[in-house]
């Protein structure tokens, strides 16, 4: 039997090794394996979505139609948005959750490991279905990631049905993932790990998971109605039958706004772990941080119609949604205040993760300010559907959240793999990214304020200069990310061995484990006091 | 491949091929529906393939969990995790229905009155000046494209009977659940059987009503917004009853094998009971707001 075991461990031939490889990863139930799968998939999707974005920016380099025809341009923006949101940002957050939550709370694994595997593999399954629409007759969905009816019902291409099914599968995946995360946090904490001792990252994910359970079923319902309107003659979004296209917008944004915080809260959590480490001070205001997280989660459910000021709403409702939206700035401001105060009088050092974290604080705060501008209902009549919106949400999503996840990737890389990344390349990556991302998105504010609409393949001549600058920034930013990939891959074997503590100022259970940590993180629960 | 590990506190299962097969099944299932909708001849067959694979997966996956449970490797922590998971799953279902109910109230209290000229009279003048808002909406704004229903059944016939059926079934299920582990296997089996019969009767009556609505009252999916929300809400509820009946039948099968006779942790029955009560509550809301008021 010993013979058989060795043969299974080191298969001889190449096909056999390939099969062993596939079996290992498709059947994985270990939280680290699944975390790695999530992170790698997210990175692939970042490049897929990024390629589409570069196609968009190439078309917008100069006015006129150069490379793509208008309908294909619309499919590019739609697929870019969908892939970035569902294929990159959400999975990257879940990948960190899988890796870190068991280690941070002192557990051996997630509570429901087989469910965990299914949550992950539904993601590539759905992505394949989504991307396959690009090759279908009539083209891929072309109505934007917001899928407004009737563009998606009466006028949507046939492939829309497959997009709907992809969204269904993504929804199942997120719901199962959230169930797993909440259950893990609720039932697997090490003895002595009370709620108010949970690391902030775990807290943010707890709230995020509840947000997901509160919105993904609603999105599933919305696209189901869309499916019925398209195929079975119902009239949910058709006023001729007594339905209402505005119903779609309300349901969609009831999902859509909390979704923004689903993406943002885990990023806040990562930043809240990194800044204390490199300031060599405990996080300022842990309690307010937790309260702010919960408050943001709650408020995010009741502000959705700020996306619909121009769709038609009674004045009272506009006033309410405007004020409620501005209220969210308060807990978010608390967080920013706490991050800055943590740094205040700390002995700060500027390793790559800290650089990205500090850049996050600056640029995310800036994005928050343009957000407050957009919340002003009368002003939004000017900004709505212009490049100003595009600039705003890219400052949130790219300059903000993507930077936070890059910070997290550098920060925990030595812990995950037992090797240091290359610090010099990290710094080069940081400076190139930070400069180019601002060249890319900052001018878009001016474009929007001057009236350039979003989702448009051609533009008037007064917009030439800023578009030109923006496109240059886009290509530099896109290609800079290759440095990151190179650094991650090459340091895996060539990096200097990392100590268990890795960062001098780091605190938390994950740093008590070896680097890389054992397969099942904590076999016997540690005691926390 | 990782081996299962178990310390006195945790149980961590080995790697498993069921989840990935489940993903393949779902992909096939949805791809099949898609092809079917687009009238490709292979559609129904692909879909059937997906369904078949899904059935295999469900048997295999739940079978594994059951045999692990019977072999006694689970501990208290696993029980707590399963319970938490089931509660959250039901929470997500609550949200799913809440979304539909939200849409229903939006249409009924806002969308249709707006079309009828409330709030901004200009809407109705410009679009359909002859339209009068009404609920249930029988005459649609464009009654040529969406031919409204001619008549609606009374809530005091079949819907009331269905309400009583489901309420009774909750009682019989609780009765069965109480008998678990007490050695009274007979009560357990009879309770489960009664619950199944009540559930199946509910489904039969509901199907009968649907046929009646379609043929006599022209209450179809095409009958404008009333038909749309009516079938959406009751249809998804009916689907959940069907799933519940299947789950309870599985429990009956397991009870026959004596799985529940020894005292101990019987999460499966508890989870199924929670689910059934949830489906019951949804029906009460449906009866109240869709059929009656
Ligand atoms: C290389 C970096 C990126 C570039 C150059 C880029 C560029 C663009 C452009 C040009 C558009 C179309 C704007 C329009 O005409 O309406 C767009 C839309 C969008 N982008 Fe990006 N983007 C980048 C990264 C990201 C990331 C990381 C995310 C999310 C995490 C993201 C999310 C979105 C969304 C949601 C839309 C809206 C799509 C729609 O209109 O339906 N982008 N992006
Ligand atoms: Cu919003």
mmCIF file of C-alpha atoms in Angstrom, chain B:
data_model
loop_
_atom_site.group_PDB
_atom_site.id
_atom_site.type_symbol
_atom_site.label_atom_id
_atom_site.label_comp_id
_atom_site.label_asym_id
_atom_site.label_seq_id
_atom_site.Cartn_x
_atom_site.Cartn_y
_atom_site.Cartn_z
ATOM 1 C CA UNK B 1 -5.857 15.535 -2.033
ATOM 2 C CA UNK B 2 -6.469 16.509 1.529
ATOM 3 C CA UNK B 3 -7.607 13.957 4.063
ATOM 4 C CA UNK B 4 -10.422 14.657 6.477
ATOM 5 C CA UNK B 5 -9.111 15.796 9.814
ATOM 6 C CA UNK B 6 -10.869 15.853 13.082
ATOM 7 C CA UNK B 7 -9.747 17.149 16.416
ATOM 8 C CA UNK B 8 -12.048 17.088 19.384
ATOM 9 C CA UNK B 9 -13.267 20.532 18.405
ATOM 10 C CA UNK B 10 -13.386 20.655 14.605
ATOM 11 C CA UNK B 11 -14.321 18.454 11.689
ATOM 12 C CA UNK B 12 -12.781 19.421 8.343
ATOM 13 C CA UNK B 13 -13.968 17.300 5.406
ATOM 14 C CA UNK B 14 -11.676 15.925 2.709
ATOM 15 C CA UNK B 15 -11.744 17.274 -0.828
ATOM 16 C CA UNK B 16 -14.902 16.482 -2.730
ATOM 17 C CA UNK B 17 -15.923 16.260 -6.370
ATOM 18 C CA UNK B 18 -19.611 16.978 -5.786
ATOM 19 C CA UNK B 19 -19.435 20.796 -5.762
ATOM 20 C CA UNK B 20 -17.664 21.045 -9.107
ATOM 21 C CA UNK B 21 -20.101 18.558 -10.624
ATOM 22 C CA UNK B 22 -22.894 20.708 -9.269
ATOM 23 C CA UNK B 23 -21.433 23.694 -11.135
ATOM 24 C CA UNK B 24 -21.271 21.664 -14.342
ATOM 25 C CA UNK B 25 -24.868 20.603 -13.786
ATOM 26 C CA UNK B 26 -26.039 24.178 -13.274
ATOM 27 C CA UNK B 27 -24.172 25.335 -16.363
ATOM 28 C CA UNK B 28 -25.765 22.595 -18.466
ATOM 29 C CA UNK B 29 -29.139 23.322 -16.940
ATOM 30 C CA UNK B 30 -29.011 27.037 -17.768
ATOM 31 C CA UNK B 31 -27.390 26.559 -21.165
ATOM 32 C CA UNK B 32 -30.207 24.126 -21.951
ATOM 33 C CA UNK B 33 -32.920 26.606 -21.005
ATOM 34 C CA UNK B 34 -31.154 29.269 -23.043
ATOM 35 C CA UNK B 35 -31.029 27.096 -26.137
ATOM 36 C CA UNK B 36 -34.599 26.048 -25.560
ATOM 37 C CA UNK B 37 -35.771 29.662 -25.333
ATOM 38 C CA UNK B 38 -33.981 30.400 -28.572
ATOM 39 C CA UNK B 39 -35.704 27.437 -30.193
ATOM 40 C CA UNK B 40 -32.627 25.361 -30.845
ATOM 41 C CA UNK B 41 -33.668 21.706 -31.116
ATOM 42 C CA UNK B 42 -30.948 20.559 -28.718
ATOM 43 C CA UNK B 43 -32.304 22.803 -25.940
ATOM 44 C CA UNK B 44 -34.626 20.467 -24.055
ATOM 45 C CA UNK B 45 -32.081 17.644 -24.223
ATOM 46 C CA UNK B 46 -29.258 19.732 -22.846
ATOM 47 C CA UNK B 47 -31.604 20.925 -20.126
ATOM 48 C CA UNK B 48 -32.625 17.363 -19.274
ATOM 49 C CA UNK B 49 -28.977 16.415 -19.092
ATOM 50 C CA UNK B 50 -28.438 19.225 -16.605
ATOM 51 C CA UNK B 51 -31.402 18.132 -14.533
ATOM 52 C CA UNK B 52 -30.214 14.531 -14.497
ATOM 53 C CA UNK B 53 -26.734 15.514 -13.418
ATOM 54 C CA UNK B 54 -28.175 17.797 -10.747
ATOM 55 C CA UNK B 55 -30.199 14.909 -9.344
ATOM 56 C CA UNK B 56 -27.112 12.710 -9.265
ATOM 57 C CA UNK B 57 -25.160 15.447 -7.494
ATOM 58 C CA UNK B 58 -27.856 16.043 -4.911
ATOM 59 C CA UNK B 59 -28.015 12.328 -4.123
ATOM 60 C CA UNK B 60 -24.255 12.035 -3.970
ATOM 61 C CA UNK B 61 -23.586 15.151 -1.947
ATOM 62 C CA UNK B 62 -26.339 14.729 0.603
ATOM 63 C CA UNK B 63 -25.571 11.014 0.713
ATOM 64 C CA UNK B 64 -22.007 11.788 1.734
ATOM 65 C CA UNK B 65 -23.138 14.182 4.441
ATOM 66 C CA UNK B 66 -25.658 11.686 5.779
ATOM 67 C CA UNK B 67 -23.190 8.835 5.933
ATOM 68 C CA UNK B 68 -20.626 11.057 7.628
ATOM 69 C CA UNK B 69 -23.250 11.973 10.154
ATOM 70 C CA UNK B 70 -24.243 8.353 10.740
ATOM 71 C CA UNK B 71 -20.620 7.318 11.183
ATOM 72 C CA UNK B 72 -20.454 9.783 14.045
ATOM 73 C CA UNK B 73 -17.591 12.011 12.888
ATOM 74 C CA UNK B 74 -19.626 15.170 13.399
ATOM 75 C CA UNK B 75 -19.478 17.092 16.609
ATOM 76 C CA UNK B 76 -21.299 19.934 18.222
ATOM 77 C CA UNK B 77 -19.499 22.567 16.170
ATOM 78 C CA UNK B 78 -20.666 21.002 12.884
ATOM 79 C CA UNK B 79 -24.222 21.008 14.152
ATOM 80 C CA UNK B 80 -24.016 24.679 14.988
ATOM 81 C CA UNK B 81 -22.535 25.491 11.590
ATOM 82 C CA UNK B 82 -25.274 23.623 9.728
ATOM 83 C CA UNK B 83 -27.940 25.406 11.740
ATOM 84 C CA UNK B 84 -26.430 28.794 11.129
ATOM 85 C CA UNK B 85 -26.113 27.988 7.426
ATOM 86 C CA UNK B 86 -29.737 26.943 7.143
ATOM 87 C CA UNK B 87 -30.996 30.020 8.962
ATOM 88 C CA UNK B 88 -29.035 32.269 6.642
ATOM 89 C CA UNK B 89 -30.273 30.379 3.596
ATOM 90 C CA UNK B 90 -33.825 30.971 4.751
ATOM 91 C CA UNK B 91 -32.973 34.617 5.338
ATOM 92 C CA UNK B 92 -31.856 34.897 1.733
ATOM 93 C CA UNK B 93 -35.145 33.328 0.640
ATOM 94 C CA UNK B 94 -37.025 35.831 2.766
ATOM 95 C CA UNK B 95 -35.191 38.596 0.917
ATOM 96 C CA UNK B 96 -35.997 36.971 -2.438
ATOM 97 C CA UNK B 97 -39.709 37.056 -1.698
ATOM 98 C CA UNK B 98 -39.452 40.475 -0.066
ATOM 99 C CA UNK B 99 -38.079 41.776 -3.360
ATOM 100 C CA UNK B 100 -41.081 40.394 -5.238
ATOM 101 C CA UNK B 101 -43.507 41.731 -2.670
ATOM 102 C CA UNK B 102 -41.790 45.105 -2.869
ATOM 103 C CA UNK B 103 -42.301 45.091 -6.640
ATOM 104 C CA UNK B 104 -45.916 44.081 -6.149
ATOM 105 C CA UNK B 105 -46.648 46.957 -3.798
ATOM 106 C CA UNK B 106 -44.760 49.413 -5.962
ATOM 107 C CA UNK B 107 -46.906 48.486 -8.951
ATOM 108 C CA UNK B 108 -50.128 48.406 -7.042
ATOM 109 C CA UNK B 109 -49.695 51.549 -4.944
ATOM 110 C CA UNK B 110 -47.597 53.687 -7.252
ATOM 111 C CA UNK B 111 -47.135 52.442 -10.829
ATOM 112 C CA UNK B 112 -50.724 51.781 -11.770
ATOM 113 C CA UNK B 113 -52.205 54.880 -10.053
ATOM 114 C CA UNK B 114 -49.575 56.968 -11.879
ATOM 115 C CA UNK B 115 -50.654 55.505 -15.205
ATOM 116 C CA UNK B 116 -54.220 56.388 -14.294
ATOM 117 C CA UNK B 117 -53.302 60.060 -13.944
ATOM 118 C CA UNK B 118 -52.620 60.452 -10.251
ATOM 119 C CA UNK B 119 -49.647 62.637 -9.253
ATOM 120 C CA UNK B 120 -48.957 63.913 -12.776
ATOM 121 C CA UNK B 121 -52.205 63.909 -14.790
ATOM 122 C CA UNK B 122 -50.193 64.596 -17.925
ATOM 123 C CA UNK B 123 -48.840 61.039 -17.952
ATOM 124 C CA UNK B 124 -52.190 59.520 -18.650
ATOM 125 C CA UNK B 125 -53.305 62.286 -21.008
ATOM 126 C CA UNK B 126 -50.232 61.823 -23.208
ATOM 127 C CA UNK B 127 -50.126 58.043 -23.187
ATOM 128 C CA UNK B 128 -53.459 56.346 -22.602
ATOM 129 C CA UNK B 129 -56.215 58.897 -21.905
ATOM 130 C CA UNK B 130 -58.928 56.237 -21.606
ATOM 131 C CA UNK B 131 -57.117 54.184 -19.022
ATOM 132 C CA UNK B 132 -58.517 54.002 -15.512
ATOM 133 C CA UNK B 133 -56.398 52.729 -12.676
ATOM 134 C CA UNK B 134 -57.918 49.824 -10.838
ATOM 135 C CA UNK B 135 -56.749 46.909 -8.719
ATOM 136 C CA UNK B 136 -56.778 44.057 -9.593
ATOM 137 C CA UNK B 137 -56.065 45.482 -13.005
ATOM 138 C CA UNK B 138 -58.319 43.794 -15.570
ATOM 139 C CA UNK B 139 -58.192 46.334 -18.399
ATOM 140 C CA UNK B 140 -54.618 47.230 -19.326
ATOM 141 C CA UNK B 141 -53.500 50.544 -20.815
ATOM 142 C CA UNK B 142 -52.938 48.834 -24.162
ATOM 143 C CA UNK B 143 -55.466 46.047 -24.011
ATOM 144 C CA UNK B 144 -54.687 44.999 -27.547
ATOM 145 C CA UNK B 145 -51.157 43.916 -26.747
ATOM 146 C CA UNK B 146 -51.953 42.677 -23.264
ATOM 147 C CA UNK B 147 -55.479 41.294 -23.077
ATOM 148 C CA UNK B 148 -56.537 41.522 -19.444
ATOM 149 C CA UNK B 149 -58.234 38.815 -17.423
ATOM 150 C CA UNK B 150 -62.014 38.588 -17.615
ATOM 151 C CA UNK B 151 -62.644 37.452 -14.093
ATOM 152 C CA UNK B 152 -60.816 36.415 -10.931
ATOM 153 C CA UNK B 153 -61.639 33.506 -8.679
ATOM 154 C CA UNK B 154 -62.863 34.185 -5.151
ATOM 155 C CA UNK B 155 -60.343 34.024 -2.311
ATOM 156 C CA UNK B 156 -62.855 32.059 -0.262
ATOM 157 C CA UNK B 157 -62.740 28.981 -2.480
ATOM 158 C CA UNK B 158 -59.563 27.152 -3.298
ATOM 159 C CA UNK B 159 -57.172 29.759 -1.831
ATOM 160 C CA UNK B 160 -58.835 29.483 1.560
ATOM 161 C CA UNK B 161 -58.750 25.687 1.352
ATOM 162 C CA UNK B 162 -55.061 25.890 0.482
ATOM 163 C CA UNK B 163 -54.428 28.137 3.472
ATOM 164 C CA UNK B 164 -56.025 25.585 5.759
ATOM 165 C CA UNK B 165 -54.059 22.770 4.119
ATOM 166 C CA UNK B 166 -50.726 24.470 4.684
ATOM 167 C CA UNK B 167 -51.564 25.518 8.223
ATOM 168 C CA UNK B 168 -52.519 21.951 9.070
ATOM 169 C CA UNK B 169 -49.346 20.671 7.463
ATOM 170 C CA UNK B 170 -47.253 22.884 9.725
ATOM 171 C CA UNK B 171 -48.982 21.288 12.693
ATOM 172 C CA UNK B 172 -48.440 17.730 11.449
ATOM 173 C CA UNK B 173 -44.792 18.478 10.776
ATOM 174 C CA UNK B 174 -44.245 19.881 14.255
ATOM 175 C CA UNK B 175 -45.959 16.804 15.624
ATOM 176 C CA UNK B 176 -43.589 14.580 13.663
ATOM 177 C CA UNK B 177 -40.580 16.609 14.676
ATOM 178 C CA UNK B 178 -41.407 16.249 18.356
ATOM 179 C CA UNK B 179 -41.260 12.472 18.021
ATOM 180 C CA UNK B 180 -37.654 12.458 16.838
ATOM 181 C CA UNK B 181 -35.288 10.560 19.056
ATOM 182 C CA UNK B 182 -38.020 9.655 21.512
ATOM 183 C CA UNK B 183 -38.366 6.156 20.118
ATOM 184 C CA UNK B 184 -41.872 6.814 18.744
ATOM 185 C CA UNK B 185 -40.918 6.172 15.152
ATOM 186 C CA UNK B 186 -44.503 5.461 14.178
ATOM 187 C CA UNK B 187 -45.644 8.975 15.055
ATOM 188 C CA UNK B 188 -42.728 10.435 13.181
ATOM 189 C CA UNK B 189 -43.490 8.519 10.011
ATOM 190 C CA UNK B 190 -47.207 9.197 10.126
ATOM 191 C CA UNK B 191 -46.594 12.891 10.764
ATOM 192 C CA UNK B 192 -44.220 13.163 7.835
ATOM 193 C CA UNK B 193 -46.542 11.210 5.566
ATOM 194 C CA UNK B 194 -49.484 13.456 6.444
ATOM 195 C CA UNK B 195 -47.408 16.550 5.788
ATOM 196 C CA UNK B 196 -46.410 15.230 2.380
ATOM 197 C CA UNK B 197 -49.993 14.404 1.501
ATOM 198 C CA UNK B 198 -51.176 17.858 2.535
ATOM 199 C CA UNK B 199 -48.390 19.461 0.515
ATOM 200 C CA UNK B 200 -49.191 17.405 -2.559
ATOM 201 C CA UNK B 201 -52.874 18.231 -2.249
ATOM 202 C CA UNK B 202 -51.963 21.895 -2.068
ATOM 203 C CA UNK B 203 -49.951 21.583 -5.261
ATOM 204 C CA UNK B 204 -52.740 19.693 -6.995
ATOM 205 C CA UNK B 205 -55.322 22.312 -6.081
ATOM 206 C CA UNK B 206 -53.000 25.101 -7.113
ATOM 207 C CA UNK B 207 -52.410 23.452 -10.506
ATOM 208 C CA UNK B 208 -56.137 23.034 -10.913
ATOM 209 C CA UNK B 209 -56.672 26.729 -10.140
ATOM 210 C CA UNK B 210 -54.017 27.731 -12.632
ATOM 211 C CA UNK B 211 -55.740 25.738 -15.364
ATOM 212 C CA UNK B 212 -59.041 27.246 -14.459
ATOM 213 C CA UNK B 213 -57.576 30.756 -14.532
ATOM 214 C CA UNK B 214 -55.960 30.142 -17.862
ATOM 215 C CA UNK B 215 -58.901 28.584 -19.613
ATOM 216 C CA UNK B 216 -61.909 30.314 -18.144
ATOM 217 C CA UNK B 217 -60.699 33.646 -16.821
ATOM 218 C CA UNK B 218 -57.985 34.441 -19.362
ATOM 219 C CA UNK B 219 -55.723 35.149 -16.405
ATOM 220 C CA UNK B 220 -52.482 34.362 -18.217
ATOM 221 C CA UNK B 221 -48.858 35.476 -18.097
ATOM 222 C CA UNK B 222 -49.904 37.698 -20.985
ATOM 223 C CA UNK B 223 -52.756 39.349 -19.150
ATOM 224 C CA UNK B 224 -50.765 42.422 -18.218
ATOM 225 C CA UNK B 225 -49.306 43.299 -14.862
ATOM 226 C CA UNK B 226 -51.879 41.521 -12.721
ATOM 227 C CA UNK B 227 -51.229 38.193 -14.396
ATOM 228 C CA UNK B 228 -47.500 38.863 -14.232
ATOM 229 C CA UNK B 229 -47.248 39.505 -10.507
ATOM 230 C CA UNK B 230 -49.883 36.916 -9.675
ATOM 231 C CA UNK B 231 -48.012 34.085 -11.373
ATOM 232 C CA UNK B 232 -44.623 35.361 -10.249
ATOM 233 C CA UNK B 233 -45.558 35.340 -6.574
ATOM 234 C CA UNK B 234 -47.745 32.262 -6.456
ATOM 235 C CA UNK B 235 -45.556 30.406 -8.933
ATOM 236 C CA UNK B 236 -42.352 30.847 -6.972
ATOM 237 C CA UNK B 237 -44.211 29.987 -3.819
ATOM 238 C CA UNK B 238 -45.568 26.832 -5.415
ATOM 239 C CA UNK B 239 -42.072 25.913 -6.510
ATOM 240 C CA UNK B 240 -40.892 26.249 -2.928
ATOM 241 C CA UNK B 241 -43.708 24.011 -1.748
ATOM 242 C CA UNK B 242 -42.581 21.440 -4.307
ATOM 243 C CA UNK B 243 -39.013 21.611 -3.031
ATOM 244 C CA UNK B 244 -40.316 21.317 0.520
ATOM 245 C CA UNK B 245 -42.351 18.228 -0.357
ATOM 246 C CA UNK B 246 -39.284 16.633 -1.901
ATOM 247 C CA UNK B 247 -37.237 17.398 1.189
ATOM 248 C CA UNK B 248 -39.857 16.006 3.536
ATOM 249 C CA UNK B 249 -40.147 12.875 1.378
ATOM 250 C CA UNK B 250 -36.421 12.406 1.781
ATOM 251 C CA UNK B 251 -36.881 12.715 5.519
ATOM 252 C CA UNK B 252 -39.600 10.082 5.383
ATOM 253 C CA UNK B 253 -37.276 7.778 3.490
ATOM 254 C CA UNK B 254 -34.601 8.301 6.099
ATOM 255 C CA UNK B 255 -37.093 7.760 8.908
ATOM 256 C CA UNK B 256 -38.015 4.418 7.298
ATOM 257 C CA UNK B 257 -34.367 3.444 7.500
ATOM 258 C CA UNK B 258 -34.349 4.339 11.161
ATOM 259 C CA UNK B 259 -32.013 7.289 10.899
ATOM 260 C CA UNK B 260 -33.948 9.324 13.419
ATOM 261 C CA UNK B 261 -34.746 6.698 16.008
ATOM 262 C CA UNK B 262 -31.709 7.128 18.190
ATOM 263 C CA UNK B 263 -31.463 10.229 20.299
ATOM 264 C CA UNK B 264 -28.887 12.711 19.087
ATOM 265 C CA UNK B 265 -28.439 15.592 16.729
ATOM 266 C CA UNK B 266 -30.997 15.505 13.928
ATOM 267 C CA UNK B 267 -30.284 18.713 12.129
ATOM 268 C CA UNK B 268 -31.798 17.612 8.814
ATOM 269 C CA UNK B 269 -35.312 17.318 10.167
ATOM 270 C CA UNK B 270 -35.012 20.560 12.040
ATOM 271 C CA UNK B 271 -33.775 22.433 8.975
ATOM 272 C CA UNK B 272 -36.540 21.012 6.811
ATOM 273 C CA UNK B 273 -39.101 22.009 9.424
ATOM 274 C CA UNK B 274 -37.829 25.588 9.491
ATOM 275 C CA UNK B 275 -38.015 25.710 5.710
ATOM 276 C CA UNK B 276 -41.567 24.410 5.662
ATOM 277 C CA UNK B 277 -42.760 26.938 8.223
ATOM 278 C CA UNK B 278 -41.144 29.683 6.182
ATOM 279 C CA UNK B 279 -42.991 28.571 3.060
ATOM 280 C CA UNK B 280 -46.148 28.580 5.132
ATOM 281 C CA UNK B 281 -45.675 32.179 6.246
ATOM 282 C CA UNK B 282 -45.089 33.292 2.669
ATOM 283 C CA UNK B 283 -48.399 31.749 1.728
ATOM 284 C CA UNK B 284 -50.205 33.571 4.503
ATOM 285 C CA UNK B 285 -48.867 36.863 3.154
ATOM 286 C CA UNK B 286 -49.886 35.856 -0.357
ATOM 287 C CA UNK B 287 -53.347 34.978 0.780
ATOM 288 C CA UNK B 288 -53.661 38.222 2.677
ATOM 289 C CA UNK B 289 -52.318 40.675 0.111
ATOM 290 C CA UNK B 290 -52.707 39.013 -3.273
ATOM 291 C CA UNK B 291 -55.891 36.970 -2.969
ATOM 292 C CA UNK B 292 -57.877 38.759 -0.328
ATOM 293 C CA UNK B 293 -57.113 42.469 0.118
#
